[in-house]
Amino acid sequence: MAEITVPMTVRDLTREDLPSCDWSGSAAHLESMARALDRVGLGEVDYLALCPPSGLPVGVGGVDYAKVPGAGTLWQLAVHPALQSCGIGTVLIQAAEQRIQARGLDRAELGVEDDNPRARALYERLGYTAYDSAPESWEAEAPDGTITLHETMCTLMHKQLP
Ligand SMILES: CC(C)(COP(=O)(O)OP(=O)(O)OC[C@H]1O[C@@H](n2cnc3c(N)ncnc32)[C@H](O)[C@@H]1OP(=O)(O)O)[C@@H](O)C(=O)NCCC(=O)NCCS
């Protein structure tokens, strides 16, 4: 087995990055990322990209400061499928937490779908604890392009930041 070390940069995601993020979801998902980027200018959202030297994002994730007062809510976390389980998600979450702290806030929030135990285990390893559950819904695009409303139950988790 060959092993390489790849330097990764954390920066803000831009609209120009979106065509390179098609691995993260459907066209409808990319549109929802574009709407999130619109909110960056309003100060409501940070949207991060983790990039190897190519500059192309291999991990992305948003922090919403409007959803829960006094906290940053992590959402739309995604790592390129070919590079999952390498620690990229961990770096992304830590960078998101630093952004929350940089705003003078001390709480990170997130919701994880009840059928995503691997992601939940990662959040628990990083210090997040479950405190409630809530229904969530978002637009999902089928392979034939049909848009449906995906309704699901999420476990709500939070973490006190130092
Ligand atoms: C959830 C997600 C964002 C996590 O990102 P990730 O880069 O895979 O996460 P990490 O690599 O930091 O940690 C996850 C795993 O890697 C392992 N890991 C962490 N650092 C590692 C390293 N240096 N070397 C090898 N493995 C490592 C962890 O133990 C963990 O184990 P697991 O594969 O059994 O779960 C990513 O898997 C993903 O995009 N999933 C699909 C979308 C999704 O579910 N998003 C979350 C919605 S709430």
Coordinates of C-alpha atoms and ligand atoms in Angstrom, one line a residue:
M1 CA 0.0 0.0 0.0
A2 CA 1.3 3.4 -0.9
E3 CA 0.9 6.3 1.5
I4 CA 1.0 10.0 0.8
T5 CA 0.5 13.1 2.8
V6 CA -1.6 15.9 1.2
P7 CA -1.7 19.4 2.6
M8 CA -5.2 20.7 2.9
T9 CA -6.3 24.4 3.0
V10 CA -9.5 25.6 4.6
R11 CA -11.1 28.6 2.8
D12 CA -14.5 30.1 2.1
L13 CA -16.5 28.3 -0.6
T14 CA -17.4 30.6 -3.6
R15 CA -20.0 30.4 -6.3
E16 CA -17.2 29.6 -8.8
D17 CA -16.5 26.4 -6.8
L18 CA -20.1 25.0 -7.3
P19 CA -19.5 23.2 -10.6
S20 CA -16.6 21.4 -8.9
C21 CA -18.9 20.3 -6.0
D22 CA -21.2 18.1 -8.1
W23 CA -20.0 15.1 -6.1
S24 CA -21.8 16.5 -3.1
G25 CA -25.3 16.0 -4.4
S26 CA -27.9 16.7 -7.1
A27 CA -28.5 19.8 -9.1
A28 CA -31.2 20.7 -6.5
H29 CA -28.6 20.3 -3.7
L30 CA -26.1 22.6 -5.6
E31 CA -28.9 25.2 -5.9
S32 CA -29.5 25.0 -2.1
M33 CA -25.7 25.6 -1.7
A34 CA -26.0 28.6 -4.0
R35 CA -28.8 30.0 -1.8
A36 CA -26.6 29.4 1.3
L37 CA -23.8 31.3 -0.3
D38 CA -26.2 34.2 -0.9
R39 CA -26.6 34.4 2.9
V40 CA -22.9 34.6 3.5
G41 CA -23.0 38.3 2.4
L42 CA -25.7 38.9 4.9
G43 CA -23.5 37.6 7.7
E44 CA -25.9 34.7 8.5
V45 CA -23.7 31.9 7.1
D46 CA -20.1 30.8 6.8
Y47 CA -19.5 28.2 4.1
L48 CA -16.2 26.3 4.2
A49 CA -14.2 24.4 1.6
L50 CA -11.3 22.1 2.3
C51 CA -9.0 21.8 -0.7
P52 CA -5.8 19.9 -1.7
P53 CA -3.2 21.8 -3.7
S54 CA -5.5 21.7 -6.8
G55 CA -7.7 24.2 -5.1
L56 CA -10.8 22.0 -5.8
P57 CA -13.0 21.4 -2.8
V58 CA -13.0 17.8 -1.5
G59 CA -14.9 18.7 1.7
V60 CA -17.6 21.4 2.2
G61 CA -19.9 22.5 5.0
G62 CA -21.9 25.4 6.2
V63 CA -22.4 27.1 9.5
D64 CA -25.8 28.8 9.9
Y65 CA -25.9 31.5 12.6
A66 CA -29.6 32.3 12.2
K67 CA -31.1 28.9 12.9
V68 CA -30.4 28.7 16.6
P69 CA -29.8 32.0 18.5
G70 CA -26.4 32.2 20.1
A71 CA -25.0 29.2 18.3
G72 CA -23.6 28.1 15.0
T73 CA -25.4 25.3 13.3
L74 CA -23.3 23.0 11.1
W75 CA -25.2 21.7 8.0
Q76 CA -24.6 20.3 4.5
L77 CA -21.4 18.7 5.7
A78 CA -20.0 16.5 2.9
V79 CA -16.7 14.9 1.9
H80 CA -15.9 13.6 -1.5
P81 CA -16.9 9.9 -1.5
A82 CA -13.5 8.8 -2.7
L83 CA -11.8 10.6 0.2
Q84 CA -14.1 9.7 3.2
S85 CA -12.6 8.1 6.3
C86 CA -9.3 10.0 5.9
G87 CA -9.9 12.6 8.5
I88 CA -11.2 15.4 6.2
G89 CA -14.6 15.6 7.9
T90 CA -12.9 16.0 11.3
V91 CA -10.8 18.9 10.0
L92 CA -13.8 20.5 8.4
I93 CA -15.8 20.3 11.7
Q94 CA -12.9 21.7 13.7
A95 CA -12.6 24.6 11.2
A96 CA -16.3 25.3 11.5
E97 CA -16.1 25.3 15.3
Q98 CA -13.2 27.9 15.0
R99 CA -15.5 30.1 12.8
I100 CA -18.2 29.9 15.5
Q101 CA -15.7 30.9 18.2
A102 CA -14.4 33.7 16.0
R103 CA -17.9 35.2 16.2
G104 CA -17.7 35.2 20.0
L105 CA -20.2 32.2 20.3
D106 CA -19.5 29.1 22.4
R107 CA -22.0 26.5 21.1
A108 CA -22.1 24.4 18.0
E109 CA -25.3 22.7 16.9
L110 CA -26.2 20.1 14.2
G111 CA -28.9 17.7 13.2
V112 CA -28.1 14.2 11.9
E113 CA -30.5 11.9 10.2
D114 CA -31.5 8.9 12.3
D115 CA -30.4 6.5 9.5
N116 CA -26.9 8.0 9.4
P117 CA -25.2 6.2 12.4
R118 CA -21.7 6.6 10.9
A119 CA -22.0 10.4 10.8
R120 CA -23.5 10.4 14.3
A121 CA -20.6 8.3 15.6
L122 CA -18.2 10.8 14.2
Y123 CA -20.0 13.7 15.9
E124 CA -20.0 11.9 19.2
R125 CA -16.3 11.2 18.9
L126 CA -15.8 14.9 18.4
G127 CA -17.7 15.8 21.6
Y128 CA -21.3 16.3 20.4
T129 CA -24.2 15.1 22.5
A130 CA -27.8 14.4 21.5
Y131 CA -30.4 16.4 23.3
D132 CA -33.6 16.1 21.2
S133 CA -35.0 15.0 17.9
A134 CA -37.0 16.9 15.3
P135 CA -38.6 16.4 11.8
E136 CA -36.6 17.9 8.9
S137 CA -37.4 18.1 5.2
W138 CA -35.6 19.3 2.1
E139 CA -35.9 19.0 -1.6
A140 CA -34.4 15.9 -3.1
E141 CA -33.9 15.1 -6.8
A142 CA -34.5 11.6 -8.2
P143 CA -32.3 10.3 -11.0
D144 CA -35.0 11.2 -13.5
G145 CA -34.9 14.8 -12.3
T146 CA -38.2 14.7 -10.3
I147 CA -38.0 16.9 -7.3
T148 CA -39.6 15.5 -4.1
L149 CA -39.8 16.6 -0.6
H150 CA -37.5 14.4 1.5
E151 CA -39.0 14.2 5.0
T152 CA -37.0 12.6 7.8
M153 CA -36.3 12.6 11.5
C154 CA -33.1 14.1 12.8
T155 CA -31.3 13.8 16.1
L156 CA -30.3 17.2 17.4
M157 CA -26.8 17.4 18.8
H158 CA -24.8 20.2 20.4
K159 CA -21.3 20.9 21.8
Q160 CA -20.1 23.5 24.2
L161 CA -17.0 25.1 22.7
P162 CA -14.2 26.3 24.9
Ligands
LIG1 C1 -20.1 12.3 7.4 C2 -18.9 12.8 6.6 C3 -19.0 14.3 6.4 C4 -17.6 12.6 7.5 O1 -16.5 12.9 6.8 P1 -15.2 12.0 6.7 O2 -14.1 12.7 6.0 O3 -15.5 10.6 6.2 O4 -14.9 11.9 8.3 P2 -13.5 11.5 9.0 O5 -12.6 10.7 8.1 O6 -13.0 12.7 9.7 O7 -14.0 10.5 10.2 C5 -14.8 9.4 9.8 C6 -14.0 8.2 9.8 O8 -12.7 8.2 9.5 C7 -11.9 7.7 10.6 N1 -10.7 8.5 10.5 C8 -10.5 9.7 11.0 N2 -9.3 10.2 10.7 C9 -8.7 9.2 10.1 C10 -7.4 9.0 9.5 N3 -6.4 10.0 9.7 N4 -7.1 7.9 8.9 C11 -8.0 6.9 8.7 N5 -9.3 7.0 9.2 C12 -9.6 8.1 9.9 C13 -12.7 7.9 11.8 O9 -12.4 7.0 12.8 C14 -14.1 7.6 11.2 O10 -14.4 6.2 11.1 P3 -15.5 5.5 10.2 O11 -15.1 5.5 8.8 O12 -15.7 4.2 10.8 O13 -16.7 6.4 10.4 C15 -18.7 12.1 5.3 O14 -18.5 10.7 5.5 C16 -19.8 12.3 4.3 O15 -19.7 13.2 3.5 N6 -20.8 11.4 4.3 C17 -21.9 11.6 3.3 C18 -22.8 12.8 3.6 C19 -23.2 12.8 5.1 O16 -23.6 11.8 5.6 N7 -23.1 14.0 5.7 C20 -23.5 14.2 7.1 C21 -24.9 14.7 7.2 S1 -25.3 15.0 8.9

